[in-house]
C-alpha cells in the first residue's frame, strides 16, 4: 500500500514589527509549519527567488520599498502562493489596493491569536483546494481530450440531434462516409441525408425517442451521400447504415414529465457487409444448386460420422428425407448388418487424412441392397480434419450398362469377324492354293507375340493383321497367283505390290490398331532388303517383324502352285539362318521355341509327316542353341529366299 506523503506548508512572514513577528512565529511553529522571517521587502524578494512558499504574510507598511512591489514580484515569481496582508487602520486604502492586485486576504492589527490561526488555516485549506481543483481540471481536460480523439477517430459516425432533429454534433467520419464536413451538416435536419423511401422509418425512430425514454435499438436506413464541391444536394450514391440512437432528457426533479432535449447515437456503414452477405448468399445458392444437381450422391459427415448435409441424389438413392438424415450416424442408416465392421474400418481410414476408395454394398431405407462405389475425401480447416465428404455411385446401372455393352461388343466382334472372313475369303477364292494361309499366319503370329510377352492389345493387332495381310492380292490377276512355274519379272513386280494395295484398302478403316501399316510392312526385312519401302531396324513396327517371321514359316511349310510343301524343318532353318539379318532375333527365338519345345501345330496341319515334327528338339534345336545368335548372311541363291516368300 502506498502512503501519501504529508506536505508541511512553507510560510514566509514579512513585517517591520518585531513584536508581531515573534507572536506569529511562536503561534505558527506550534502548528508544525515551516516559518521563514524577514523584516524588509528587499530580503523578502531574495527569499522568493530562492524558494516557493505556500503562504506569505506581508506587512503593508514596509520601510525599504512599496508593498505593491513585493506583491507584484511574488505574484510573478510564485503565482501559486497565497498572500495575506497585515494592515492597520491608517493603511486600509493601501490594503484594498493590494487585494485588487491579487492578495488573498488581510488581517487587521491588532489581532487575536485565534484570528491568526483561523485566517492561516483557511488560506492553506484554500491552497489545498486550489491544488485539487487544478488536478481535477487537468484530469478532466485529459479525459475530455482522450474521448474527443476517440470520437473523432472512430470509424463510425457519432452524432447528436436537438429536439427538432437538427445536427448539433457529428464527428469527422461524416466526411469519409457521407462526403460532408461536419460544419456542413451542423444545423441541418437529419432528413437531408435520408433516402426518401426510408424517411418514415427514420421519423418513427426519432419520434419514438421523443416520446419514450427507451434503450438504444438497432435500426437500418439508406443514406444519400454527396460530393463536397458545393452545398447543393446532388445524389452521389446510396449507402446502408446501421444505427443505435437514444433520447436525451431533462431530468430536473421539479418537472412532472421529462423534457425531451434531443438524441445521440452511433451509425455504422454496413454497405460492404451487406454486399458480402449478399455475395455469400449467392455463392451458397450456387453451391447448393450444384450440390443438389450432381448425379453422384454426396454426403458430408463430421468427425463422429454424423450426417451434416446430403445432396438430393443421396436422398433419392437411399430414400431418406434430408431431415431424417441430418444428425444421424451414417452407419446406422445405410450399412447392412453384415458390413458394420467393414464400415468402421472404412471410417477409420477416412478420418486419417486419406482419400479412400471402396466398392461395397449399402442399403436404402426400404432395406434393398445394391452395390456402390464410395470415394471418401477429408475435409480440412487450418490443417486439421473436421469431417469427410463421401461420393456414392450406384453401380447397378453401370453393371447393367456393362452387360449391354458386352453384348453389343460381342455382336460387333462377330460382325467384324464376319467382315474379315468375307475379305479373306475373297482373296482365297481367287487363290485356292493359298486357302487358309492368312489364318494360319495369324495363329502363328499371335502365338509368337504371346511367347514374346507382348501386351494383349498388340497381340490382337498382330492377329488381325495376320488375317488380312494378303488382302492386297485381291487386285492381282488370278492367273499370276496360281501360276505353277516361275514368275516373270513383271509378274513378280505385280506380286510385290500387294502390301501397298492392302495398305490403301485398310488405311481408311477406323481400327484401334495400325493394321494398315502392319500389313504394309509384312515383307520388310530388318537389313532393309525387303519391300515395298526397304525399311530397316526400328523403322519397322514390332508387329510387322513378328508377322514377317510367321508369314515366312507358314509359306515355306505350305504347298504352293510352283512347289510342294517344304516342311517345318526347312522353314525353321530359314529363319534361324537369317536371324538378325532379315528377321527379328526375338521373334525368331520365340517361333522356334513354339515349334521345338511347345509343339505348336497349325490348326490344319500342313505337314503330314508328324514324326519329323516330333523329333525337332533332337534333330534341329539342340545343335543350334549355341550359334543361334550368329546367323550368317546368305552365301548364294538369294532367289531361293524370294521363292519361299513370293506368296
XYZ file of C-alpha atoms in Angstrom:
647
model
C 0.000 0.000 0.000
C 1.397 3.417 -0.981
C 1.374 6.007 1.853
C 0.552 9.522 0.747
C 3.357 11.945 1.656
C 2.204 14.700 4.084
C 3.194 18.164 2.927
C 4.341 20.664 5.592
C 3.363 24.184 4.468
C 6.115 26.785 3.982
C 5.195 30.249 5.290
C 7.106 33.487 4.712
C 6.484 36.330 7.246
C 7.470 39.823 6.077
C 6.988 42.584 8.739
C 8.869 45.500 10.217
C 7.233 44.993 13.663
C 9.445 42.612 15.740
C 6.698 42.068 18.323
C 4.124 40.937 15.811
C 6.756 38.831 14.076
C 7.589 36.964 17.279
C 3.942 36.368 18.147
C 3.126 34.956 14.744
C 6.255 32.802 14.667
C 5.508 31.227 18.050
C 1.877 30.622 17.116
C 2.583 29.033 13.762
C 5.526 26.956 14.964
C 3.187 25.286 17.390
C 1.137 24.206 14.354
C 4.137 22.485 12.741
C 4.555 24.941 9.876
C 7.938 25.818 8.370
C 8.452 29.525 9.114
C 10.832 31.969 7.403
C 11.095 35.518 8.892
C 12.231 38.694 7.175
C 11.804 42.429 8.052
C 12.256 44.096 4.638
C 10.880 43.952 1.172
C 14.328 43.505 -0.341
C 15.062 40.479 1.805
C 11.604 39.065 1.045
C 12.307 39.262 -2.685
C 15.587 37.411 -2.194
C 13.765 34.669 -0.273
C 11.159 34.375 -3.033
C 13.863 33.970 -5.648
C 15.294 31.007 -3.743
C 12.171 29.196 -2.633
C 8.447 28.770 -3.246
C 6.109 29.438 -0.347
C 2.591 28.249 0.173
C 1.606 31.330 2.178
C 3.069 34.830 2.522
C 2.129 37.133 5.457
C 3.066 40.574 4.058
C 3.135 43.759 6.152
C 1.513 46.654 4.276
C 3.895 49.170 5.848
C 7.374 48.201 4.620
C 10.162 50.750 5.156
C 12.531 49.965 2.307
C 10.078 49.597 -0.598
C 6.403 49.773 -1.538
C 4.385 46.721 -0.522
C 2.834 46.620 -4.012
C 6.271 45.991 -5.489
C 6.781 42.955 -3.280
C 3.221 41.792 -4.036
C 3.772 42.122 -7.779
C 7.084 40.249 -7.618
C 5.531 37.479 -5.536
C 2.630 37.046 -7.979
C 5.070 36.806 -10.876
C 7.670 34.620 -9.156
C 5.378 32.268 -7.252
C 1.896 32.603 -8.765
C 0.553 29.719 -6.688
C 1.417 31.365 -3.365
C -1.425 32.885 -1.325
C -0.749 36.337 0.191
C -2.357 37.709 3.373
C -1.828 41.451 4.055
C -1.005 42.561 7.633
C -2.546 46.032 7.969
C -3.594 48.743 10.423
C -6.407 51.294 10.414
C -4.335 54.056 8.800
C -3.299 51.947 5.826
C -6.648 50.447 4.868
C -6.732 52.115 1.443
C -3.414 50.517 0.561
C -4.763 47.189 1.777
C -7.713 47.434 -0.609
C -5.307 48.160 -3.440
C -3.313 45.042 -2.508
C -6.481 42.956 -2.570
C -7.242 44.350 -6.008
C -3.754 43.318 -7.163
C -4.233 39.728 -6.112
C -3.824 39.409 -2.356
C -5.931 36.572 -0.925
C -6.939 38.114 2.427
C -5.894 40.594 5.113
C -5.501 40.652 8.920
C -6.016 43.921 10.735
C -3.781 44.898 13.631
C -4.054 44.386 16.472
C -5.284 40.827 16.114
C -6.075 37.858 18.290
C -4.149 34.613 18.176
C -7.292 32.718 17.193
C -7.807 35.043 14.244
C -4.252 34.455 13.009
C -4.762 30.738 13.366
C -8.129 30.787 11.595
C -7.006 33.001 8.701
C -3.857 30.939 8.075
C -5.772 27.638 8.239
C -8.399 28.972 5.844
C -5.745 30.198 3.435
C -3.878 26.894 3.457
C -7.156 24.975 3.034
C -7.947 27.205 0.083
C -4.477 26.472 -1.245
C -5.053 22.720 -0.989
C -8.453 23.074 -2.592
C -6.992 25.016 -5.490
C -4.368 22.325 -5.963
C -7.022 19.615 -6.040
C -9.195 21.645 -8.390
C -6.234 22.146 -10.664
C -5.509 18.411 -10.703
C -9.162 17.647 -11.322
C -9.238 20.147 -14.137
C -6.129 18.637 -15.691
C -7.590 15.129 -15.414
C -10.874 16.327 -16.834
C -9.152 18.063 -19.735
C -7.049 14.943 -20.410
C -10.123 12.738 -20.271
C -12.061 15.092 -22.488
C -9.210 15.170 -24.985
C -8.931 11.399 -24.925
C -12.623 10.872 -25.521
C -12.692 13.627 -28.101
C -9.924 11.869 -30.007
C -11.708 8.534 -29.677
C -14.915 10.050 -31.045
C -13.187 11.884 -33.888
C -11.036 8.901 -34.877
C -13.893 6.403 -34.702
C -14.722 4.646 -37.965
C -18.409 5.050 -37.069
C -20.486 8.212 -37.288
C -21.170 9.619 -33.818
C -23.768 12.373 -33.713
C -26.241 14.349 -31.614
C -29.551 15.889 -32.693
C -31.526 18.608 -30.959
C -35.217 18.263 -30.110
C -36.147 19.266 -33.704
C -33.875 16.667 -35.300
C -31.100 19.019 -36.368
C -27.459 18.060 -36.067
C -25.686 19.647 -33.092
C -22.584 17.486 -33.390
C -21.147 14.972 -35.817
C -17.633 13.552 -35.839
C -15.072 13.599 -38.640
C -16.162 10.210 -40.032
C -19.039 12.045 -41.669
C -16.560 13.275 -44.267
C -15.325 9.793 -45.178
C -18.730 8.136 -45.098
C -21.184 10.861 -46.135
C -18.976 13.210 -48.127
C -19.797 16.159 -45.833
C -17.522 18.038 -43.452
C -19.072 18.260 -40.016
C -19.737 22.016 -40.332
C -21.768 21.401 -43.486
C -24.186 19.224 -41.505
C -24.409 21.241 -38.295
C -27.855 22.830 -38.048
C -29.287 20.676 -40.876
C -32.215 18.344 -40.338
C -31.450 14.623 -40.392
C -33.957 14.152 -43.252
C -31.479 15.948 -45.538
C -29.412 12.795 -45.870
C -32.078 10.092 -45.554
C -33.146 8.302 -48.717
C -36.765 9.388 -49.394
C -38.137 5.837 -49.261
C -36.731 5.430 -45.725
C -37.966 8.747 -44.270
C -40.964 7.229 -42.499
C -38.757 4.667 -40.809
C -36.338 7.430 -39.735
C -39.191 9.597 -38.412
C -40.576 6.717 -36.418
C -37.186 6.046 -34.806
C -36.716 9.758 -33.984
C -40.218 10.347 -32.608
C -40.043 7.170 -30.575
C -37.100 8.723 -28.739
C -39.081 11.959 -28.362
C -41.932 10.342 -26.501
C -40.389 7.380 -24.709
C -37.070 7.040 -22.924
C -36.255 3.669 -24.437
C -32.988 1.828 -24.634
C -30.959 2.248 -27.801
C -32.101 -0.117 -30.542
C -30.532 -1.156 -33.829
C -32.100 0.288 -36.983
C -31.106 0.243 -40.642
C -31.531 3.132 -43.066
C -30.304 4.029 -46.516
C -28.320 7.249 -46.608
C -27.609 9.567 -49.545
C -24.005 10.702 -49.769
C -22.843 13.829 -51.588
C -19.754 15.397 -53.082
C -18.097 18.341 -51.360
C -17.685 20.571 -54.412
C -20.641 22.708 -53.307
C -23.544 22.614 -50.882
C -26.154 21.653 -53.476
C -27.951 18.373 -52.969
C -26.724 16.010 -55.655
C -27.106 12.303 -55.091
C -23.750 10.573 -55.355
C -24.520 7.109 -54.078
C -26.638 5.201 -51.568
C -25.167 3.501 -48.540
C -26.853 1.482 -45.832
C -26.159 2.315 -42.211
C -26.968 0.517 -39.017
C -27.505 2.934 -36.139
C -28.371 2.989 -32.471
C -29.975 6.107 -31.008
C -31.129 7.134 -27.558
C -33.134 10.088 -26.331
C -31.661 12.825 -24.122
C -33.999 14.259 -21.434
C -34.003 16.978 -18.782
C -34.195 15.056 -15.528
C -34.884 18.030 -13.198
C -36.683 16.882 -10.077
C -39.139 19.781 -10.185
C -40.590 18.601 -13.508
C -43.540 16.268 -13.557
C -42.612 14.979 -17.054
C -39.171 14.549 -18.547
C -38.345 17.144 -21.159
C -37.035 15.760 -24.464
C -33.822 17.540 -25.480
C -32.718 15.515 -28.477
C -30.956 12.263 -29.344
C -27.462 10.923 -29.552
C -26.369 7.885 -31.482
C -23.812 5.884 -33.399
C -24.154 4.926 -37.077
C -22.059 2.413 -38.991
C -21.743 1.986 -42.740
C -22.719 -1.635 -43.380
C -22.994 -1.420 -47.182
C -19.880 -3.540 -47.608
C -21.139 -6.016 -45.045
C -24.487 -6.258 -46.831
C -22.716 -6.798 -50.156
C -20.577 -9.527 -48.595
C -23.663 -11.166 -47.100
C -25.413 -10.993 -50.457
C -22.365 -12.460 -52.206
C -22.214 -15.243 -49.610
C -25.918 -15.986 -50.028
C -25.485 -16.012 -53.791
C -22.460 -18.273 -53.549
C -24.313 -20.540 -51.146
C -27.210 -20.717 -53.613
C -24.805 -21.577 -56.438
C -23.159 -24.355 -54.432
C -26.471 -25.656 -53.114
C -27.850 -25.936 -56.648
C -24.628 -27.519 -57.878
C -24.626 -29.818 -54.841
C -28.190 -30.946 -55.436
C -27.921 -31.241 -59.230
C -24.910 -33.533 -59.266
C -25.711 -37.064 -60.385
C -23.393 -38.550 -57.764
C -24.838 -38.921 -54.281
C -22.803 -36.763 -51.882
C -22.902 -36.748 -48.094
C -20.980 -34.562 -45.623
C -20.023 -36.069 -42.258
C -18.482 -34.691 -39.091
C -15.653 -36.465 -37.256
C -18.169 -38.717 -35.494
C -19.684 -39.839 -38.825
C -22.842 -37.840 -38.145
C -24.521 -36.526 -41.288
C -24.255 -32.740 -41.643
C -25.687 -32.428 -45.138
C -26.578 -34.562 -48.138
C -27.289 -33.894 -51.789
C -30.634 -34.557 -53.407
C -29.086 -37.503 -55.275
C -28.087 -39.030 -51.926
C -31.629 -38.507 -50.638
C -33.055 -40.148 -53.757
C -30.589 -43.043 -53.672
C -31.158 -44.047 -50.050
C -34.820 -42.925 -49.839
C -34.413 -40.907 -46.613
C -35.536 -37.300 -46.324
C -32.858 -34.739 -45.517
C -34.475 -34.173 -42.118
C -34.224 -37.909 -41.378
C -30.569 -37.953 -42.385
C -29.215 -34.889 -40.570
C -27.580 -35.607 -37.225
C -27.732 -39.394 -37.622
C -24.757 -41.735 -37.789
C -24.393 -42.852 -41.388
C -23.533 -46.429 -40.394
C -26.843 -46.804 -38.552
C -28.804 -45.797 -41.655
C -27.233 -47.286 -44.775
C -24.773 -50.056 -43.780
C -26.088 -53.647 -43.952
C -25.720 -55.650 -40.721
C -23.003 -57.875 -42.099
C -20.811 -54.951 -43.206
C -20.675 -52.883 -39.990
C -17.061 -53.832 -39.219
C -16.049 -53.060 -42.788
C -17.764 -49.674 -42.490
C -15.913 -48.920 -39.231
C -12.596 -49.745 -40.888
C -13.523 -47.505 -43.810
C -14.370 -44.719 -41.345
C -11.008 -45.012 -39.560
C -9.168 -44.703 -42.860
C -11.335 -41.783 -43.962
C -10.636 -39.848 -40.750
C -6.849 -40.171 -41.088
C -6.416 -37.510 -43.801
C -6.624 -40.130 -46.565
C -8.686 -40.358 -49.734
C -10.417 -43.735 -49.569
C -11.976 -45.689 -52.450
C -14.156 -48.678 -51.727
C -16.538 -50.824 -53.761
C -19.056 -52.384 -51.420
C -22.756 -52.824 -50.710
C -25.162 -50.443 -48.964
C -28.894 -50.453 -48.191
C -31.691 -47.932 -48.629
C -34.478 -47.078 -46.186
C -36.693 -49.862 -47.571
C -33.963 -52.444 -46.902
C -32.986 -53.096 -50.513
C -29.239 -53.564 -51.035
C -27.171 -52.528 -54.009
C -23.522 -52.203 -54.955
C -21.911 -48.770 -54.628
C -18.525 -47.230 -55.287
C -17.535 -44.916 -52.404
C -14.949 -42.120 -52.570
C -14.308 -40.549 -49.152
C -12.312 -37.301 -49.067
C -11.096 -35.490 -45.906
C -12.456 -32.008 -45.146
C -9.746 -29.859 -43.557
C -9.665 -26.475 -41.854
C -6.489 -24.840 -40.564
C -4.549 -28.070 -41.208
C -6.983 -30.150 -39.152
C -9.528 -32.663 -40.395
C -13.023 -31.588 -39.416
C -15.010 -34.149 -41.359
C -15.434 -36.190 -44.527
C -17.396 -35.791 -47.706
C -18.361 -39.016 -49.404
C -19.335 -39.592 -53.018
C -21.556 -42.608 -53.581
C -22.018 -44.026 -57.059
C -24.736 -46.615 -57.576
C -23.120 -49.400 -59.585
C -26.388 -51.113 -60.552
C -26.929 -49.021 -63.727
C -23.214 -49.328 -64.518
C -23.285 -53.116 -64.251
C -26.382 -53.216 -66.429
C -24.690 -50.946 -68.942
C -21.552 -53.079 -68.882
C -23.630 -56.175 -69.626
C -25.388 -54.434 -72.501
C -22.071 -53.098 -73.742
C -20.537 -56.558 -73.526
C -23.382 -57.995 -75.574
C -23.030 -55.199 -78.105
C -19.269 -55.690 -78.301
C -19.752 -59.421 -78.788
C -22.152 -58.727 -81.628
C -19.721 -56.216 -83.075
C -16.869 -58.702 -82.715
C -18.853 -61.334 -84.551
C -19.854 -58.848 -87.234
C -16.237 -57.706 -87.591
C -15.116 -61.302 -87.734
C -17.679 -61.958 -90.437
C -16.482 -58.984 -92.467
C -12.858 -60.027 -92.099
C -13.757 -63.603 -93.030
C -15.545 -62.299 -96.117
C -12.494 -60.236 -97.085
C -10.176 -63.205 -96.519
C -12.492 -65.486 -98.454
C -12.424 -63.044 -101.370
C -8.660 -63.488 -101.622
C -8.726 -67.239 -101.095
C -11.435 -67.757 -103.755
C -9.100 -66.101 -106.259
C -6.071 -68.057 -104.960
C -7.299 -71.505 -103.852
C -3.741 -72.806 -103.446
C -3.180 -70.463 -100.523
C -6.524 -71.208 -98.870
C -6.119 -70.925 -95.079
C -2.698 -69.269 -95.382
C -3.732 -65.947 -93.792
C -5.495 -67.617 -90.848
C -2.540 -69.916 -90.180
C -0.174 -66.924 -90.308
C -2.452 -65.074 -87.900
C -2.464 -68.032 -85.481
C 1.315 -68.366 -85.535
C 1.879 -64.598 -85.252
C -0.430 -64.476 -82.213
C 1.446 -67.356 -80.585
C 4.853 -65.692 -81.267
C 3.675 -62.376 -79.830
C 2.312 -64.089 -76.745
C 5.566 -66.012 -76.270
C 7.500 -62.709 -76.503
C 5.376 -61.177 -73.704
C 3.840 -58.552 -75.955
C 0.872 -56.671 -74.375
C -2.524 -58.164 -75.172
C -3.654 -55.205 -77.275
C -0.613 -55.640 -79.543
C -1.204 -59.407 -79.688
C -4.695 -58.712 -81.016
C -3.312 -56.267 -83.571
C -0.774 -58.864 -84.813
C -3.528 -61.480 -85.103
C -5.874 -59.229 -87.077
C -3.075 -58.030 -89.347
C -2.128 -61.666 -89.985
C -5.682 -62.464 -91.000
C -5.663 -59.598 -93.535
C -2.017 -59.377 -94.556
C -2.547 -60.658 -98.136
C -5.726 -58.651 -98.727
C -3.890 -56.679 -101.413
C -3.781 -59.781 -103.631
C -7.416 -59.128 -104.473
C -6.069 -56.718 -107.086
C -3.558 -59.239 -108.538
C -4.708 -61.297 -111.576
C -5.706 -64.822 -110.524
C -3.565 -66.316 -113.343
C -0.432 -64.914 -111.706
C -1.450 -66.009 -108.199
C -1.973 -69.620 -109.331
C 0.804 -69.826 -111.901
C 2.629 -73.146 -111.375
C 6.017 -72.096 -112.754
C 8.480 -69.336 -112.124
C 7.228 -65.794 -112.471
C 8.487 -63.287 -114.985
C 9.938 -60.070 -113.556
C 6.858 -58.057 -114.459
C 4.654 -60.649 -112.808
C 6.798 -60.713 -109.685
C 6.693 -56.897 -109.535
C 2.908 -57.086 -109.618
C 3.000 -59.582 -106.746
C 5.212 -57.224 -104.754
C 2.524 -54.539 -104.972
C 0.072 -56.441 -102.757
C 1.303 -54.979 -99.372
C 0.754 -51.437 -100.661
C -2.631 -52.337 -102.167
C -3.683 -53.881 -98.859
C -2.493 -50.740 -97.030
C -4.638 -48.454 -99.190
C -7.695 -50.699 -98.723
C -7.329 -50.711 -94.913
C -6.000 -47.219 -94.098
C -9.426 -45.527 -94.193
C -10.971 -48.049 -91.804
C -11.097 -46.762 -88.191
C -9.450 -49.576 -86.235
C -7.933 -49.498 -82.745
C -4.556 -50.681 -84.087
C -2.282 -49.684 -87.008
C -3.442 -52.682 -89.048
C -2.877 -50.977 -92.402
C 0.736 -50.103 -91.501
C 1.472 -53.654 -90.247
C 0.110 -55.131 -93.482
C 2.242 -52.605 -95.397
C 5.385 -53.863 -93.608
C 4.993 -57.645 -93.591
C 7.549 -58.095 -96.422
C 10.122 -55.668 -94.980
C 13.430 -57.049 -93.659
C 15.438 -55.556 -90.795
C 18.517 -55.138 -93.018
C 16.490 -53.019 -95.493
C 16.385 -55.654 -98.254
C 12.600 -56.096 -98.108
C 9.794 -54.326 -99.951
C 7.919 -52.125 -100.732
C 9.701 -49.363 -98.716
C 13.001 -51.004 -97.854
C 12.616 -50.140 -94.150
C 15.347 -51.041 -91.653
C 15.534 -51.950 -87.964
C 13.358 -49.833 -85.669
C 11.584 -48.230 -88.622
C 9.618 -51.489 -88.812
C 6.865 -51.983 -86.235
C 7.314 -54.888 -83.811
C 4.020 -56.332 -85.070
C 5.389 -56.134 -88.628
C 8.551 -58.011 -87.599
C 6.502 -60.758 -85.901
C 4.164 -61.063 -88.892
C 7.162 -61.386 -91.246
C 8.538 -64.400 -89.327
C 5.107 -66.088 -89.158
C 4.495 -65.447 -92.888
C 7.869 -66.928 -93.928
C 7.466 -70.048 -91.761
C 3.945 -70.763 -92.981
C 4.834 -70.077 -96.627
C 7.837 -72.431 -96.649
C 5.995 -75.142 -94.781
C 2.900 -74.987 -97.026
C 2.123 -76.197 -100.540
C 2.416 -73.635 -103.350
C 1.397 -73.835 -107.027
C 5.044 -73.673 -108.056
C 6.374 -76.205 -105.477
C 5.310 -78.764 -102.888
C 5.388 -78.068 -99.132
C 8.962 -77.938 -97.830
C 8.052 -78.688 -94.201
C 8.615 -77.078 -90.821
C 12.284 -78.137 -90.662
C 13.067 -76.159 -93.771
C 11.067 -73.173 -92.509
C 12.846 -73.094 -89.153
C 16.213 -73.492 -90.851
C 15.418 -70.462 -92.985
C 14.534 -68.107 -90.108
C 17.403 -69.442 -87.986
C 19.924 -68.884 -90.764
C 18.861 -65.256 -91.309
C 18.135 -64.442 -87.673
C 19.301 -60.870 -87.049
C 19.803 -60.310 -90.782
C 16.348 -60.434 -92.296
C 14.327 -61.406 -89.258
C 13.997 -60.000 -85.750
C 16.039 -62.222 -83.349
C 13.429 -62.218 -80.565
C 10.631 -63.152 -82.956
C 12.770 -65.932 -84.430
C 13.659 -67.327 -80.996
C 10.024 -67.283 -79.883
C 8.904 -69.015 -83.079
C 11.494 -71.777 -82.831
C 10.654 -72.306 -79.144
C 6.981 -72.685 -80.043
C 7.651 -75.487 -82.517
C 10.518 -77.226 -80.757
C 9.575 -77.006 -77.066
C 5.853 -76.301 -77.029
C 4.913 -78.477 -80.029
C 2.994 -75.757 -81.841
C 0.989 -77.001 -84.838
C -1.193 -75.239 -87.333
C -4.935 -75.842 -86.978
C -4.934 -77.567 -90.403
C -1.629 -79.444 -90.280
C 0.337 -78.657 -93.393
C 2.997 -81.272 -92.715
C 1.548 -84.766 -92.764
C 4.850 -86.295 -91.686
C 4.246 -85.888 -87.927
C 7.334 -87.862 -86.982
C 9.734 -85.196 -88.260
C 7.931 -82.533 -86.157
C 8.114 -84.688 -83.044
C 11.860 -85.167 -83.469
C 12.611 -81.473 -83.940
C 14.138 -80.997 -80.490
C 16.843 -83.591 -81.109
C 17.462 -83.027 -84.813
C 17.121 -79.239 -85.003
C 17.002 -77.300 -81.737
C 19.913 -78.751 -79.713
C 22.704 -78.320 -82.342
C 21.744 -74.694 -82.870
C 21.372 -73.369 -79.308
C 24.948 -72.097 -79.093
C 25.071 -70.473 -82.513
C 21.564 -69.142 -82.926
C 22.741 -65.567 -82.278
C 25.331 -65.810 -85.078
C 23.144 -66.213 -88.128
C 25.227 -65.842 -91.300
C 24.355 -63.833 -94.369
C 23.125 -65.946 -97.341
C 26.066 -67.040 -99.480
C 24.242 -67.827 -102.680
C 20.935 -68.363 -104.375
C 19.192 -65.324 -102.879
C 16.284 -66.022 -105.280
C 15.631 -69.127 -103.258
C 14.517 -66.953 -100.332
C 12.444 -64.896 -102.720
C 10.680 -68.005 -103.980
C 9.912 -69.005 -100.375
C 8.314 -65.667 -99.702
C 6.719 -64.855 -103.008
C 3.180 -65.518 -101.807
